[in-house]
């Protein structure tokens, strides 16, 4: 028996009350997000020139997101149909469950739409808030800072609201069978995030790299100079990559950790040790464990709102480190979350054997908050403009681009060690809290992931603050308001700190991706009937699976980075052509053709979208049907380890290079136009596809592969005819070959 067969105990009054409370908290998040939208939109958008630049950015971002959704549909629709067909075979023998396959397919589609919707709403307000934040900088640092952060908070609140809404609706509709369809919801969210991360990342970094190489290095003009034809595409990219892409990414992490915790809690119903410990109360206690994560998510809505309220700057204060109020807000959000965990545990989660609150679950969840704080500290140390690692890289620019790149790589590599040590300590802590109980230890790991992302609303506010301030700085510069030196300095400093907040949230997303993947891995073990024998890597097939899984993140990253390189090549050639054929652009007498660069990066991002998605979906299926269930377990384990290491390395190295460049642009080593600045720009352009394309896209990739593993496990252990297995393997191999060919077509070596 496995988790596919679990039927939960009948929901009682307490469970229904919890569902209505959680549903209510989802609406609180959405309604507060709507209030913030109204608050931001009523602010002054500034001069006609500022609005013109902002309108071009908004139109480009919205057009791209619509086109991306149409491209995603070519995979989403067939997968929805395939899930329905696959699960009809599993439940064909039970007339009472014939509607489950439709539930799995529809929940998958709902996950896709919720993930996309979270990204869309967050980006929609970000492109409204950027110009208003830029204009507010003319008044004060306080006005600009607070407006940018509240505009960013909308993304977080809608992400939380949509996530809770989807999970609660599934419980209300499917009740005792909810765990059977929740995997589909998580899979849909993860797959949509994968597409939005890859597509948005290619778009934003191709424009950024191409524009920087010509503008800053070759002709020596500022980053957002209106004479650079790639400037609008660069600012559009900030939104489709860092707003829409990150919101979808965090949404799927938020949802997958919830799904993993609920599935693992339901698995205790099958655990003999759990039944022996709690006897006749085992079923009712398991039901409490299933609903505990939903209550924790409801706590997160209110703790995130408290954190957002706490981000304040004193009236009349001069510009200081913008990280200070952001850090205060995060501490308020985190501590209020811990208090909420304690209240929920004290009043709800009582051990049936003693009648007292079971504080083990409180500590397991609180460990997630501790992990988040440690992750933030590590990421901040390696990426903040004033910390030693960034200073080291900035100083390395004195001897050229090579030493700059070497320094950033080394700092990024070192950061992976401390990140993985903290994650390892978290996993061991869960085992210590629930010693002697493997099922609850796995559940405890999922709770740590829940704890880490309890403050999702606040975390996404931190992240979206970054692209909003980046755009605000760009709009300010493109509008030609050079005389407002103090406002320009404010926006430049806020922009630099925005790089750090983006790096911090990427660090949290990576950490929770690993915890969610480990929790899902436990569920895969149960689905594949491997709990008794384990995954023995001393077996040749299993070891081959481990090797293949460890290789996939590298191939995935290669796809993404090659795409950025080729698209950036096209942008560089186009910007050079416009400068060459239209000399009036440099003199300010002609307007560049911004639309041409937007078109180049849009086309390339769409063309490269399918390859990484195919790799994440079909590689686990290929291993499952060619090597078996245990090798698939090795495959997933290998992907988790190397995926985490690569993601942390690329995210932190990229942010390190970016802030080293910002440090020099603020005047260090002579400032803009120096040889040090040119070296820093080259380091930054190397880091751009690291931190904003390949690195963050590994998060949803890891979870997509684990969810595919869970979905395919019931089929992998069945006795199919050899002809059927060969046919499935050939189909998967054909799709993977197609993905490789997608990555190679249009290579630079083929250009005349």
XYZ file of C-alpha atoms in Angstrom:
752
model
C 0.000 0.000 0.000
C 1.226 3.552 -0.762
C 0.091 7.151 -0.576
C -2.014 6.862 -3.737
C -4.346 4.584 -1.765
C -4.742 6.819 1.298
C -8.256 7.857 2.256
C -8.258 10.389 5.074
C -10.570 10.045 8.067
C -13.863 11.889 7.633
C -13.468 15.634 8.187
C -15.121 16.809 11.398
C -16.311 20.198 12.597
C -12.797 21.169 13.719
C -11.324 20.435 10.281
C -14.059 22.348 8.475
C -13.555 25.316 10.798
C -9.845 25.264 9.989
C -10.598 25.238 6.267
C -12.833 28.303 6.609
C -10.192 30.090 8.721
C -7.490 29.368 6.149
C -9.803 30.391 3.309
C -10.510 33.624 5.159
C -6.773 34.311 5.594
C -6.312 33.801 1.835
C -8.902 36.509 1.175
C -7.231 38.773 3.762
C -3.969 38.492 1.809
C -5.671 39.218 -1.511
C -7.739 42.112 -0.151
C -4.708 43.714 1.512
C -2.852 43.295 -1.788
C -5.713 45.102 -3.560
C -5.526 47.885 -0.960
C -1.788 48.300 -1.588
C -2.472 48.403 -5.340
C -4.912 51.267 -4.794
C -2.447 53.023 -2.502
C 0.402 52.819 -5.036
C -1.702 53.758 -8.083
C -2.950 56.972 -6.491
C 0.627 58.289 -6.195
C 1.927 60.815 -8.743
C 3.544 59.050 -11.769
C 5.742 62.059 -12.521
C 6.499 64.048 -15.663
C 5.291 63.229 -19.172
C 8.793 62.030 -20.124
C 8.965 59.661 -17.137
C 5.531 58.283 -17.984
C 6.537 57.776 -21.612
C 9.538 55.647 -20.596
C 7.448 53.720 -18.048
C 4.726 53.057 -20.633
C 7.261 51.544 -23.045
C 8.514 49.234 -20.267
C 4.977 48.238 -19.275
C 3.876 47.480 -22.830
C 6.961 45.371 -23.515
C 6.577 43.392 -20.271
C 2.877 42.676 -20.730
C 3.307 41.693 -24.383
C 6.094 39.275 -23.492
C 4.147 37.641 -20.664
C 1.159 37.068 -22.935
C 3.336 35.526 -25.617
C 5.064 33.335 -23.036
C 1.740 31.967 -21.814
C 0.761 31.037 -25.368
C 4.056 29.197 -25.792
C 3.619 27.380 -22.441
C 0.209 26.160 -23.586
C 1.848 23.841 -26.116
C 3.144 21.732 -23.213
C 0.525 22.484 -20.536
C -2.525 21.325 -22.508
C -1.056 17.971 -23.646
C 0.218 17.305 -20.112
C -3.227 17.980 -18.631
C -4.724 15.423 -21.011
C -1.868 12.958 -20.343
C -2.341 13.157 -16.560
C -6.042 12.452 -16.939
C -5.343 9.449 -19.182
C -2.590 8.059 -16.924
C -4.588 8.262 -13.717
C -7.674 6.745 -15.310
C -5.661 3.512 -15.544
C -4.784 3.636 -11.829
C -8.355 4.209 -10.625
C -10.183 2.286 -13.373
C -11.091 -0.580 -11.036
C -12.838 1.561 -8.402
C -16.082 3.260 -9.562
C -16.139 5.469 -6.441
C -12.799 7.052 -7.441
C -13.306 7.472 -11.182
C -13.467 11.252 -10.743
C -9.968 11.432 -9.184
C -8.142 11.472 -12.570
C -10.140 14.526 -13.605
C -9.278 16.113 -10.241
C -5.548 15.503 -10.757
C -5.661 17.008 -14.255
C -7.707 20.034 -13.205
C -5.596 20.667 -10.089
C -2.513 20.588 -12.321
C -4.111 23.203 -14.565
C -5.140 25.216 -11.503
C -1.531 25.133 -10.237
C -0.284 26.449 -13.584
C -2.828 29.288 -13.624
C -2.210 30.212 -9.970
C 1.574 30.323 -10.465
C 1.231 32.362 -13.653
C -1.387 34.591 -12.020
C 0.857 35.339 -9.039
C 3.632 36.382 -11.411
C 1.301 38.425 -13.608
C -0.251 40.437 -10.771
C 3.112 41.130 -9.123
C 4.616 42.332 -12.386
C 1.558 44.388 -13.300
C 1.898 46.530 -10.189
C 5.700 46.591 -10.387
C 5.524 48.321 -13.792
C 3.081 50.811 -12.273
C 5.114 51.332 -9.117
C 8.527 51.885 -10.722
C 7.746 55.315 -12.197
C 5.960 56.414 -9.040
C 8.941 55.399 -6.928
C 11.239 57.329 -9.276
C 9.095 60.434 -8.957
C 8.844 60.036 -5.169
C 12.652 60.198 -4.973
C 12.351 63.879 -5.977
C 10.510 64.442 -2.685
C 12.407 62.286 -0.195
C 14.215 59.040 0.438
C 11.391 58.024 2.783
C 8.671 58.420 0.154
C 10.572 56.527 -2.542
C 11.749 53.725 -0.277
C 8.374 53.007 1.310
C 6.466 53.229 -1.970
C 8.852 50.809 -3.717
C 8.594 48.278 -0.896
C 4.812 48.412 -0.684
C 4.508 48.025 -4.435
C 6.723 44.945 -4.133
C 4.561 43.579 -1.313
C 1.614 43.139 -3.695
C 3.443 40.302 -5.411
C 3.956 38.514 -2.089
C 0.398 38.950 -0.881
C -1.191 37.655 -4.080
C 1.241 34.731 -4.137
C 0.226 33.762 -0.595
C -3.440 34.368 -1.314
C -3.525 32.292 -4.501
C -1.540 29.473 -2.893
C -3.812 29.160 0.130
C -6.915 29.591 -1.993
C -5.923 26.735 -4.310
C -4.992 24.285 -1.546
C -8.128 25.060 0.481
C -10.447 24.693 -2.504
C -8.927 21.266 -3.228
C -9.654 20.164 0.360
C -13.190 21.543 0.233
C -13.974 19.738 -3.040
C -12.072 16.466 -2.610
C -12.220 16.155 1.198
C -10.957 12.697 2.246
C -9.296 12.220 -1.161
C -7.527 15.607 -1.254
C -4.007 14.155 -0.943
C -4.549 12.230 -4.191
C -4.883 15.412 -6.239
C -2.636 17.858 -4.355
C 0.455 16.553 -6.182
C -1.098 17.724 -9.435
C -1.500 21.241 -8.006
C 2.142 21.357 -6.911
C 3.327 19.965 -10.254
C 1.393 22.626 -12.176
C 2.832 25.427 -10.059
C 6.380 24.102 -10.415
C 6.162 23.631 -14.178
C 4.757 27.128 -14.760
C 7.522 28.558 -12.562
C 10.132 26.652 -14.555
C 8.927 28.158 -17.823
C 8.616 31.664 -16.413
C 12.009 31.492 -14.750
C 13.793 30.238 -17.871
C 11.987 32.475 -20.365
C 12.092 35.586 -18.204
C 15.709 34.932 -17.240
C 16.851 34.621 -20.857
C 14.977 37.802 -21.783
C 16.287 39.964 -18.968
C 19.911 38.870 -19.066
C 20.305 38.899 -22.850
C 19.189 42.521 -22.898
C 21.283 43.419 -19.835
C 24.486 41.748 -21.054
C 24.145 43.054 -24.609
C 23.370 46.582 -23.497
C 26.204 46.717 -20.946
C 28.891 45.380 -23.264
C 28.241 48.038 -25.906
C 27.028 50.898 -23.739
C 29.376 50.773 -20.766
C 32.459 49.076 -22.199
C 32.587 50.161 -25.856
C 31.106 53.664 -25.944
C 31.293 54.612 -22.255
C 27.717 55.706 -21.588
C 25.743 55.030 -18.371
C 23.671 51.894 -17.837
C 20.272 53.423 -18.559
C 21.347 56.083 -21.025
C 18.459 56.689 -23.499
C 20.933 56.501 -26.384
C 21.396 52.762 -25.792
C 18.879 50.823 -27.930
C 18.855 47.937 -25.421
C 17.772 50.071 -22.450
C 14.011 49.495 -22.720
C 14.547 45.749 -23.265
C 16.768 45.676 -20.153
C 14.115 47.346 -18.013
C 11.377 45.128 -19.451
C 13.542 42.128 -18.571
C 13.800 43.166 -14.932
C 10.039 42.734 -14.708
C 9.512 39.512 -16.656
C 12.495 37.868 -14.944
C 12.706 39.236 -11.413
C 9.024 40.072 -10.836
C 6.939 37.555 -12.763
C 9.593 34.824 -12.735
C 10.471 35.112 -9.055
C 6.832 35.332 -7.958
C 6.043 32.121 -9.861
C 9.180 30.504 -8.415
C 8.342 31.384 -4.811
C 4.681 30.449 -5.381
C 5.650 26.924 -6.398
C 8.076 26.639 -3.448
C 5.319 27.873 -1.143
C 2.863 25.377 -2.584
C 5.194 22.396 -2.913
C 6.367 22.619 0.711
C 2.695 22.663 1.767
C 1.861 19.717 -0.493
C 4.901 17.757 0.743
C 3.984 18.318 4.407
C 0.362 17.265 3.859
C 1.361 14.140 1.911
C 3.912 13.114 4.536
C 1.388 13.710 7.317
C -1.115 11.503 5.516
C 1.584 8.840 5.083
C 1.668 8.378 8.866
C -1.661 6.572 8.456
C 0.308 3.769 6.799
C 3.209 3.758 9.255
C 3.127 0.818 11.745
C 5.321 2.671 14.241
C 2.951 5.665 14.247
C -0.060 3.390 14.728
C 1.642 1.537 17.563
C 2.590 4.792 19.316
C -0.832 6.466 19.141
C -3.109 3.421 18.998
C -6.794 4.224 18.591
C -5.956 7.954 18.322
C -3.589 7.490 15.372
C -6.134 8.496 12.706
C -7.342 11.612 14.512
C -3.767 12.711 15.308
C -2.714 12.162 11.686
C -5.597 14.393 10.614
C -4.330 17.087 13.000
C -0.890 16.819 11.417
C -2.447 17.188 7.952
C -4.237 20.420 8.891
C -1.352 21.831 10.960
C 0.515 23.074 7.818
C -2.591 24.927 6.621
C -2.811 26.764 9.943
C 0.882 27.647 9.737
C 0.299 29.136 6.297
C -2.562 31.216 7.709
C -0.189 32.501 10.428
C 2.205 33.531 7.653
C -0.384 35.833 6.073
C -0.636 37.964 9.202
C 3.075 37.855 10.096
C 3.936 38.997 6.547
C 1.483 41.904 6.802
C 3.012 42.901 10.156
C 6.473 42.838 8.577
C 5.321 44.979 5.644
C 3.810 47.516 8.055
C 7.122 47.676 9.925
C 9.186 48.873 6.940
C 9.219 52.576 7.748
C 11.708 55.406 7.373
C 11.632 58.329 9.801
C 10.209 61.553 8.388
C 12.959 63.919 7.260
C 15.732 61.351 7.713
C 18.611 61.385 5.272
C 19.384 58.419 3.053
C 21.017 55.590 4.968
C 21.381 51.902 4.215
C 17.934 50.850 2.825
C 18.636 47.344 4.172
C 18.106 48.615 7.735
C 14.291 49.066 7.596
C 14.008 45.935 5.417
C 15.911 43.880 8.001
C 13.750 45.273 10.805
C 10.640 44.273 8.877
C 11.958 40.759 8.334
C 12.725 40.310 12.037
C 9.224 41.512 12.956
C 7.731 39.091 10.429
C 9.882 36.179 11.619
C 9.349 36.692 15.347
C 5.600 37.130 14.925
C 5.603 33.882 12.914
C 7.309 32.046 15.780
C 4.740 33.455 18.198
C 1.993 32.272 15.847
C 3.534 28.776 15.693
C 3.497 28.633 19.492
C -0.169 29.704 19.705
C -1.274 27.156 17.073
C 0.706 24.380 18.778
C -0.598 25.231 22.259
C -4.281 25.392 21.331
C -4.480 22.888 18.469
C -1.710 20.293 18.284
C -2.049 18.252 21.458
C -0.444 14.851 21.881
C -3.342 12.363 22.234
C -1.318 10.215 24.632
C -0.705 13.021 27.129
C -3.293 15.670 26.283
C -0.524 18.290 26.343
C 0.722 20.478 23.461
C 3.242 18.555 21.358
C 6.079 21.072 21.157
C 8.174 18.867 18.867
C 6.264 20.206 15.890
C 6.727 23.795 17.047
C 10.493 23.311 17.209
C 10.599 21.576 13.817
C 8.821 24.545 12.224
C 10.868 27.147 14.091
C 14.052 25.539 12.775
C 12.867 26.712 9.352
C 12.869 30.316 10.595
C 16.384 29.810 11.996
C 17.485 28.370 8.631
C 16.003 31.396 6.868
C 17.901 33.802 9.139
C 21.160 31.886 8.639
C 20.603 31.782 4.876
C 19.959 35.525 4.825
C 23.092 36.154 6.869
C 25.279 33.991 4.609
C 23.855 35.509 1.423
C 24.121 39.047 2.776
C 27.736 38.451 3.766
C 28.755 37.219 0.306
C 26.758 39.790 -1.707
C 26.401 43.059 0.253
C 28.374 45.965 -1.315
C 30.117 46.782 1.975
C 31.101 43.249 3.051
C 34.540 41.710 2.527
C 33.706 39.305 -0.370
C 32.316 42.063 -2.607
C 35.140 44.416 -1.604
C 37.585 41.654 -2.550
C 36.042 41.302 -6.006
C 35.826 45.067 -6.510
C 39.507 45.422 -5.612
C 40.395 42.588 -8.011
C 39.199 44.791 -10.902
C 42.461 46.768 -10.563
C 44.222 43.980 -12.448
C 41.552 43.317 -15.058
C 38.547 41.181 -15.935
C 40.275 37.826 -15.381
C 41.027 38.400 -11.694
C 37.571 39.920 -11.232
C 35.948 36.764 -12.581
C 38.220 34.500 -10.539
C 37.428 36.369 -7.327
C 33.650 36.229 -7.852
C 33.776 32.527 -8.747
C 35.766 31.728 -5.618
C 33.393 33.659 -3.342
C 30.387 31.945 -4.925
C 31.946 28.509 -4.493
C 32.762 29.136 -0.847
C 29.206 30.309 -0.151
C 27.811 26.936 -1.312
C 29.655 25.151 1.498
C 28.063 27.183 4.287
C 24.650 27.017 2.616
C 24.711 23.226 2.408
C 26.035 22.916 5.984
C 23.018 24.876 7.281
C 20.618 22.712 5.267
C 22.334 19.560 6.532
C 22.067 20.801 10.098
C 18.356 21.443 9.575
C 17.778 17.895 8.357
C 19.739 16.397 11.264
C 17.842 18.603 13.722
C 14.553 17.167 12.506
C 15.897 13.671 13.065
C 16.986 14.663 16.574
C 13.579 16.144 17.457
C 11.716 13.040 16.244
C 14.388 10.506 17.107
C 13.406 6.933 16.433
C 10.537 7.897 14.113
C 11.553 8.125 10.407
C 8.038 9.069 9.250
C 7.765 12.056 11.604
C 11.391 13.033 10.912
C 10.520 13.363 7.217
C 7.419 15.358 8.171
C 9.637 17.556 10.360
C 11.847 18.380 7.357
C 8.748 19.471 5.446
C 7.725 21.602 8.453
C 11.136 23.297 8.366
C 10.460 24.192 4.735
C 7.068 25.544 5.780
C 8.696 27.580 8.531
C 11.284 29.006 6.158
C 8.568 30.205 3.766
C 6.021 31.234 6.403
C 6.896 34.861 5.647
C 6.498 34.399 1.883
C 4.485 37.601 1.586
C 7.379 39.546 3.080
C 10.091 37.619 1.226
C 8.554 38.452 -2.145
C 8.182 42.091 -1.103
C 11.954 42.092 -0.554
C 12.545 40.520 -3.938
C 10.198 42.664 -6.035
C 11.576 45.780 -4.345
C 14.768 45.026 -6.324
C 13.439 45.275 -9.905
C 11.149 48.172 -8.950
C 14.112 50.232 -7.736
C 16.196 49.087 -10.732
C 13.455 50.294 -13.086
C 12.969 53.490 -11.074
C 16.666 54.273 -11.428
C 16.482 53.511 -15.164
C 13.387 55.659 -15.719
C 15.010 58.512 -13.822
C 18.171 58.301 -15.944
C 16.337 57.884 -19.261
C 14.162 60.894 -18.471
C 17.262 63.086 -18.383
C 16.783 64.608 -14.922
C 20.534 64.883 -14.339
C 20.249 68.064 -12.253
C 18.493 66.222 -9.419
C 21.710 64.825 -7.958
C 20.340 63.873 -4.539
C 17.379 61.964 -5.989
C 19.647 60.182 -8.475
C 21.988 59.192 -5.638
C 19.032 57.895 -3.594
C 17.782 55.712 -6.452
C 21.274 54.424 -7.241
C 21.760 53.333 -3.600
C 18.306 51.764 -3.454
C 19.076 49.954 -6.718
C 22.337 48.549 -5.297
C 20.559 47.287 -2.188
C 17.886 45.838 -4.470
C 20.580 43.529 -5.858
C 21.221 42.295 -2.330
C 17.518 41.745 -1.556
C 17.145 39.778 -4.793
C 20.148 37.663 -3.846
C 18.704 37.101 -0.351
C 15.378 35.865 -1.685
C 17.133 33.634 -4.200
C 19.062 32.107 -1.294
C 15.805 31.425 0.560
C 14.192 29.983 -2.582
C 17.140 27.630 -3.088
C 17.127 26.476 0.553
C 13.415 25.764 0.519
C 13.726 24.028 -2.862
C 16.138 21.540 -1.310
C 13.964 20.947 1.781
C 10.862 20.514 -0.380
C 12.719 18.141 -2.702
C 13.929 16.055 0.258
C 10.383 15.891 1.638
C 9.063 14.899 -1.795
C 11.877 12.360 -2.058
C 10.520 10.600 1.018
C 7.099 10.492 -0.640
C 8.680 9.026 -3.768
C 10.283 6.278 -1.643
C 6.847 5.296 -0.354
C 5.224 5.459 -3.798
C 7.988 3.314 -5.321
C 7.850 0.732 -2.461
C 11.520 1.319 -1.634
C 11.152 1.924 2.120
C 12.246 -1.606 3.016
C 15.258 -1.996 0.700
C 16.278 1.661 0.416
C 18.314 3.110 -2.459
C 21.592 1.223 -2.539
C 24.143 3.206 -4.514
C 26.520 0.228 -4.434
C 24.237 -1.337 -7.074
C 25.491 -0.476 -10.598
C 22.125 0.639 -11.995
C 21.402 2.842 -8.985
C 24.857 4.416 -9.216
C 24.296 5.125 -12.916
C 20.995 6.782 -11.975
C 22.858 8.895 -9.398
C 25.404 9.978 -12.027
C 22.730 10.878 -14.561
C 20.745 12.863 -12.007
C 23.868 14.759 -10.942
C 24.547 15.635 -14.601
C 21.097 17.015 -15.446
C 21.483 20.388 -13.600
C 24.671 21.011 -15.593
C 22.961 20.286 -18.916
C 19.976 22.391 -17.854
C 22.291 25.304 -16.931
C 24.144 24.919 -20.221
C 20.868 25.265 -22.136
C 19.996 28.484 -20.280
C 23.449 30.115 -20.426
C 23.915 29.299 -24.123
C 20.565 30.902 -24.842
C 21.563 34.088 -23.002
C 24.895 34.178 -24.836
C 23.304 33.860 -28.261
C 20.568 36.383 -27.541
C 23.119 38.828 -26.077
C 25.198 38.404 -29.253
C 22.174 39.510 -31.285
C 21.600 42.512 -29.010
C 25.262 43.595 -29.198
C 25.209 43.396 -32.986
C 21.963 45.380 -33.148
C 23.119 48.144 -30.768
C 26.419 48.432 -32.648
C 24.545 48.624 -35.960
C 22.333 51.431 -34.724
C 25.300 53.433 -33.426
C 27.163 52.808 -36.701
C 24.344 53.572 -39.131
C 22.742 56.380 -37.130
C 25.508 58.614 -35.707
C 22.866 61.100 -34.587
C 21.938 58.705 -31.746
C 25.154 59.414 -29.831
C 24.645 63.147 -30.298
C 21.097 62.938 -28.981
C 19.589 63.991 -32.321
C 18.028 60.614 -33.172
C 15.984 58.201 -31.110
C 17.181 54.554 -31.031
C 14.917 51.750 -32.236
C 14.159 50.219 -28.831
C 11.510 47.870 -30.254
C 14.089 46.006 -32.354
C 16.083 44.892 -29.283
C 12.873 43.924 -27.474
C 11.930 41.813 -30.496
C 15.328 40.061 -30.582
C 15.300 38.982 -26.934
C 11.598 38.065 -27.024
C 12.143 35.759 -29.996
C 15.166 34.089 -28.456
C 13.538 33.619 -25.034
C 10.494 31.992 -26.623
C 12.602 29.765 -28.872
C 14.631 28.447 -25.944
C 11.674 27.918 -23.591
C 10.807 24.307 -24.428
C 14.225 22.615 -24.138
C 14.717 22.962 -20.349
C 11.086 21.994 -19.711
C 11.441 18.849 -21.812
C 14.636 17.940 -19.945
C 12.992 18.288 -16.509
C 9.896 16.276 -17.462
C 11.225 13.464 -19.634
C 14.611 12.643 -18.054
C 13.073 11.090 -14.868
C 10.558 9.155 -16.981
C 13.381 7.800 -19.151
C 15.342 6.612 -16.098
C 12.215 5.099 -14.493
C 11.328 2.918 -17.474
C 14.856 2.078 -18.619
C 16.604 1.434 -15.273
C 13.791 1.069 -12.709
C 12.441 2.680 -9.549
C 15.573 2.440 -7.368
C 17.824 4.014 -10.058
C 15.189 6.753 -10.382
C 15.654 7.380 -6.648
C 19.414 7.693 -7.212
C 18.700 10.019 -10.148
C 16.550 12.334 -8.007
C 19.110 12.331 -5.174
C 21.926 13.296 -7.557
C 19.850 16.101 -9.057
C 19.004 17.525 -5.611
C 22.658 17.678 -4.511
C 24.252 19.172 -7.612
C 21.214 21.363 -8.293
C 21.514 22.963 -4.861
C 25.266 23.481 -5.139
C 25.051 24.970 -8.617
C 22.120 27.214 -7.737
C 23.802 28.738 -4.662
C 27.122 29.134 -6.470
C 25.585 30.907 -9.464
C 23.213 33.106 -7.449
C 25.861 34.361 -5.020
C 28.707 34.676 -7.532
C 26.439 36.673 -9.845
C 25.274 39.011 -7.081
C 28.883 39.409 -5.904
C 30.006 40.556 -9.375
C 26.965 42.825 -9.744
C 27.530 44.635 -6.463
C 31.280 44.890 -7.084
C 30.348 46.792 -10.244
C 27.880 48.951 -8.282
C 30.600 49.645 -5.689
C 32.892 51.000 -8.369
C 30.092 53.012 -9.994
C 29.581 54.682 -6.613
C 33.133 56.023 -6.795
C 35.389 53.220 -5.554
C 38.694 52.977 -7.524
C 37.849 56.034 -9.596
C 34.265 55.230 -10.504
C 32.677 55.021 -13.939
C 34.751 55.071 -17.104
C 37.911 53.650 -15.507
C 39.623 50.389 -16.463
C 38.455 48.953 -13.149
C 34.886 49.797 -14.085
C 35.214 48.058 -17.457
C 36.589 44.936 -15.753
C 33.720 45.026 -13.242
C 31.173 45.305 -16.059
C 32.619 42.208 -17.718
C 32.399 40.320 -14.416
C 28.805 41.481 -14.041
C 27.887 40.316 -17.544
C 29.320 36.863 -16.769
C 27.299 36.789 -13.558
C 24.033 37.976 -15.102
C 22.952 34.618 -16.616
C 24.298 32.914 -13.480
C 22.172 34.785 -10.944
C 19.076 35.600 -12.978
C 18.678 32.783 -15.490
C 20.319 29.404 -14.828
C 20.740 29.618 -11.038
C 17.176 30.482 -9.992
C 15.638 28.230 -12.686
C 17.272 25.225 -10.994
C 14.850 25.605 -8.053
C 11.675 24.712 -9.952
C 13.623 22.194 -12.066
C 14.553 20.161 -8.961
C 10.942 20.104 -7.779
C 9.475 19.366 -11.213
C 11.733 16.320 -11.467
C 10.788 15.098 -7.979
C 7.077 15.594 -8.638
C 7.385 13.766 -11.969
C 9.140 10.999 -10.015
C 6.176 10.740 -7.612
C 3.660 10.797 -10.449
C 5.500 8.155 -12.483
C 6.475 5.862 -9.564
C 3.206 3.843 -9.553
C 3.809 3.046 -13.230
C 7.544 2.370 -12.915
C 6.951 -0.505 -10.480
C 4.276 -2.178 -12.633
C 4.981 -5.167 -14.842
C 4.719 -3.684 -18.299
C 5.507 -5.697 -21.397
C 9.065 -5.146 -22.589
C 7.713 -3.702 -25.840
C 5.775 -1.040 -23.928
C 8.833 -0.076 -21.870
C 10.989 0.158 -25.005
C 8.396 2.369 -26.683
C 8.238 4.720 -23.651
C 12.046 4.882 -23.475
C 12.306 5.675 -27.195
C 9.682 8.428 -26.940
C 11.462 10.023 -23.937
C 14.862 9.715 -25.630
C 13.434 11.377 -28.756
C 12.102 14.299 -26.730
C 15.434 14.710 -24.913
C 17.307 14.637 -28.228
C 14.892 17.303 -29.436
C 15.735 19.423 -26.365
C 19.463 19.187 -27.148
C 18.831 20.123 -30.779
C 16.721 23.096 -29.643
C 19.678 24.258 -27.581
C 22.096 23.930 -30.485
C 20.078 25.464 -33.309
C 21.071 28.969 -34.284
C 24.529 28.576 -32.743
C 27.019 31.378 -33.274
C 29.398 29.093 -35.199
C 26.790 28.752 -37.960
C 26.504 32.510 -38.482
C 28.122 33.956 -41.597
